[in-house]
Amino acid sequence: MLLVVAVALCYLVGVDDASMSDSDILERLNDDGRQAAAGIGVPVLAAGVALLLWFATGLRRVLDRLSGGDPLAHAIVPAAAMFGGLMITGVSLDVGNAFAAWSDDFTADPNTVRSLGMAGQVLALTGLVGCGVVVAVTTRIAQQAHALPRWAVWVSYAVVVLCMAGFWSGGMASVAFALWMIGAVVAVLRSARQTPPVGVPRATQ
């Protein structure tokens, strides 16, 4: 939720449409309310990424337990770090001109703003590759532990394909990953409380 709020706040001064007119771009950059919103959005984004890494660490432990120590689970934290790092970099490129506009000595060039905005968008959406790794690893281990129904497994792999498409999947991959986080991961966490590690028999009733 913090990531969603942060992106929404920073979007107010960002430029992700190269066809936007010069006057609209300059108006967005020099609007005090939008600048303040972006100033709030950046630390909120940092907090969201920090919590994502904390969550990824806990998810890795759950997957370790489900798989009996499969080394594949250790890809979770680096993948989440990749996503968070590229998202922070992309958003920073997108809002950098708005922060510079606080200074009276800075004159924004619309074409430069467009280039930085598109570069930031490409970087942030490419970070979804890290999300794809998180989904793929979690799904694979959950599948082996029979922690997810078959339909959920196939849906999860469809999310992986969208995330791996990165920039080309646009907002679809972001929405799909968010929904997957709410559904599939919650199911895995619940199952982890009831499923013994691989190689450990269930207790008899």
Coordinates of C-alpha atoms in Angstrom, one line a residue:
M1 CA 0.0 0.0 0.0
L2 CA 2.9 2.4 0.7
L3 CA 4.3 1.7 -2.7
V4 CA 1.0 2.5 -4.4
V5 CA 0.5 5.7 -2.4
A6 CA 4.1 6.8 -3.1
V7 CA 3.8 6.2 -6.9
A8 CA 0.5 8.1 -6.9
L9 CA 2.0 11.1 -5.1
C10 CA 5.1 11.2 -7.3
Y11 CA 3.0 10.8 -10.5
L12 CA 1.6 14.3 -9.9
V13 CA 4.8 15.8 -11.1
G14 CA 6.1 13.0 -13.2
V15 CA 5.9 12.9 -17.0
D16 CA 5.2 9.5 -18.5
D17 CA 3.6 10.7 -21.7
A18 CA 6.0 12.1 -24.3
S19 CA 3.0 13.7 -26.2
M20 CA 2.2 16.0 -23.2
S21 CA 2.4 19.6 -24.2
D22 CA 5.3 21.9 -23.1
S23 CA 2.9 24.1 -21.2
D24 CA 1.4 21.2 -19.3
I25 CA 4.8 19.9 -18.3
L26 CA 6.0 23.2 -17.0
E27 CA 2.7 23.7 -15.1
R28 CA 3.1 20.3 -13.4
L29 CA 6.7 21.0 -12.4
N30 CA 6.0 24.5 -11.0
D31 CA 2.9 23.7 -9.1
D32 CA 3.6 24.0 -5.3
G33 CA 1.0 21.5 -4.3
R34 CA 2.3 18.9 -6.7
Q35 CA 5.9 19.5 -5.6
A36 CA 4.9 19.1 -1.9
A37 CA 3.0 15.8 -2.8
A38 CA 6.1 14.5 -4.5
G39 CA 8.3 15.5 -1.6
I40 CA 6.1 13.4 0.6
G41 CA 6.0 10.6 -1.9
V42 CA 9.7 9.9 -2.0
P43 CA 10.1 9.1 1.7
V44 CA 6.9 7.1 1.6
L45 CA 8.4 5.1 -1.3
A46 CA 11.6 4.5 0.7
A47 CA 9.5 3.2 3.6
G48 CA 7.5 0.9 1.2
V49 CA 10.7 -0.6 -0.3
A50 CA 12.1 -1.2 3.2
L51 CA 9.0 -3.0 4.3
L52 CA 9.0 -5.0 1.0
L53 CA 12.6 -6.2 1.8
W54 CA 11.5 -7.1 5.4
F55 CA 8.6 -9.1 3.9
A56 CA 10.8 -10.8 1.4
T57 CA 13.1 -11.9 4.2
G58 CA 10.2 -13.5 6.1
L59 CA 8.9 -15.0 2.9
R60 CA 12.3 -16.6 2.3
R61 CA 12.1 -18.2 5.7
V62 CA 8.6 -19.6 5.1
L63 CA 9.8 -21.0 1.7
D64 CA 12.8 -22.5 3.4
R65 CA 10.5 -24.3 5.8
L66 CA 8.2 -25.5 3.1
S67 CA 11.0 -26.8 0.8
G68 CA 13.2 -28.2 3.5
G69 CA 16.0 -25.7 2.7
D70 CA 15.8 -25.5 -1.1
P71 CA 18.6 -23.0 -2.2
L72 CA 16.1 -21.5 -4.8
A73 CA 14.4 -19.7 -1.9
H74 CA 17.4 -17.5 -1.4
A75 CA 16.6 -15.7 -4.7
I76 CA 13.7 -14.0 -3.1
V77 CA 15.5 -11.2 -1.2
P78 CA 17.9 -10.2 -4.1
A79 CA 14.9 -10.1 -6.5
A80 CA 12.9 -7.9 -4.2
A81 CA 16.0 -5.7 -3.8
M82 CA 16.3 -5.4 -7.5
F83 CA 12.7 -4.3 -7.8
G84 CA 13.0 -1.8 -5.0
G85 CA 16.2 -0.3 -6.3
L86 CA 15.0 0.2 -9.8
M87 CA 11.7 1.6 -8.6
I88 CA 13.5 4.2 -6.4
T89 CA 15.9 5.1 -9.2
G90 CA 13.1 5.4 -11.8
V91 CA 10.9 7.6 -9.6
S92 CA 13.8 9.8 -8.6
L93 CA 14.6 10.4 -12.3
D94 CA 10.9 11.3 -12.9
V95 CA 10.6 13.8 -10.0
G96 CA 14.1 15.2 -10.1
N97 CA 13.1 18.2 -12.3
A98 CA 10.2 19.1 -10.0
F99 CA 12.5 19.2 -7.0
A100 CA 15.0 21.3 -9.0
A101 CA 12.1 23.7 -9.9
W102 CA 12.0 24.8 -6.3
S103 CA 15.0 26.8 -7.1
D104 CA 14.5 30.1 -8.9
D105 CA 17.8 29.5 -10.7
F106 CA 16.5 26.4 -12.5
T107 CA 14.8 26.6 -15.9
A108 CA 13.1 23.4 -17.0
D109 CA 13.5 22.2 -20.5
P110 CA 10.4 20.2 -21.6
N111 CA 12.3 17.9 -23.8
T112 CA 14.8 17.0 -21.0
V113 CA 11.9 16.4 -18.7
R114 CA 10.3 14.1 -21.2
S115 CA 13.5 12.1 -21.6
L116 CA 14.0 11.7 -17.9
G117 CA 10.4 10.9 -17.3
M118 CA 10.4 8.1 -19.9
A119 CA 13.8 6.8 -18.6
G120 CA 12.4 6.7 -15.1
Q121 CA 9.3 4.8 -16.3
V122 CA 11.3 2.3 -18.2
L123 CA 13.6 1.6 -15.2
A124 CA 10.8 1.3 -12.8
L125 CA 8.8 -1.1 -15.0
T126 CA 11.9 -3.1 -15.8
G127 CA 12.2 -3.7 -12.0
L128 CA 9.1 -5.9 -12.4
V129 CA 11.5 -8.6 -13.5
G130 CA 12.4 -8.9 -9.9
C131 CA 8.7 -9.3 -9.0
G132 CA 8.6 -12.1 -11.6
V133 CA 11.4 -13.9 -9.9
V134 CA 9.6 -13.6 -6.5
V135 CA 6.4 -15.0 -8.0
A136 CA 8.2 -17.8 -9.9
V137 CA 10.2 -19.0 -6.9
T138 CA 7.3 -18.8 -4.5
T139 CA 5.0 -20.6 -6.9
R140 CA 7.5 -23.4 -7.6
I141 CA 8.2 -24.1 -4.0
A142 CA 4.5 -23.9 -3.1
Q143 CA 3.6 -26.2 -5.9
Q144 CA 6.1 -28.8 -4.7
A145 CA 4.7 -28.5 -1.2
H146 CA 1.1 -28.7 -2.5
A147 CA 0.4 -25.4 -0.8
L148 CA -1.5 -23.9 -3.8
P149 CA -4.4 -25.3 -5.9
R150 CA -3.6 -26.0 -9.5
W151 CA -5.5 -23.0 -10.9
A152 CA -3.6 -20.7 -8.6
V153 CA -0.3 -22.1 -9.8
W154 CA -1.2 -21.4 -13.4
V155 CA -2.5 -17.9 -12.6
S156 CA 0.8 -17.3 -10.8
Y157 CA 2.9 -18.3 -13.8
A158 CA 0.8 -16.0 -15.9
V159 CA 1.7 -13.2 -13.6
V160 CA 5.4 -14.2 -14.0
V161 CA 5.0 -13.8 -17.8
L162 CA 3.5 -10.3 -17.4
C163 CA 6.3 -9.3 -15.0
M164 CA 9.0 -10.6 -17.2
A165 CA 7.6 -8.4 -20.0
G166 CA 8.6 -5.5 -17.9
F167 CA 8.0 -2.2 -19.6
W168 CA 5.9 -3.7 -22.4
S169 CA 3.3 -5.0 -20.0
G170 CA 2.9 -1.6 -18.4
G171 CA 0.4 -1.2 -15.6
M172 CA -1.1 -4.7 -16.1
A173 CA 1.9 -6.4 -14.6
S174 CA 1.9 -4.0 -11.6
V175 CA -1.8 -4.7 -10.9
A176 CA -1.3 -8.4 -11.4
F177 CA 1.6 -8.5 -9.0
A178 CA -0.3 -6.6 -6.4
L179 CA -3.2 -9.0 -6.6
W180 CA -0.9 -11.9 -6.4
M181 CA 0.7 -10.6 -3.3
I182 CA -2.7 -10.3 -1.6
G183 CA -3.9 -13.7 -2.7
A184 CA -1.2 -16.3 -3.3
V185 CA 1.3 -15.2 -0.7
V186 CA -1.4 -15.0 2.1
A187 CA -2.3 -18.6 1.1
V188 CA 1.3 -19.7 1.4
L189 CA 1.8 -18.1 4.8
R190 CA -1.4 -19.8 6.1
S191 CA -0.3 -23.1 4.6
A192 CA 3.1 -22.8 6.2
R193 CA 1.5 -23.0 9.7
Q194 CA 0.0 -26.4 8.8
T195 CA 2.5 -27.9 6.4
P196 CA 5.6 -29.6 7.8
P197 CA 8.9 -29.2 6.0
V198 CA 9.7 -31.6 3.2
G199 CA 10.9 -34.9 4.6
V200 CA 9.0 -34.4 7.9
P201 CA 5.9 -36.5 8.2
R202 CA 2.6 -35.0 9.4
A203 CA 1.5 -35.8 12.9
T204 CA -1.1 -38.5 13.1
Q205 CA -4.5 -37.7 14.5

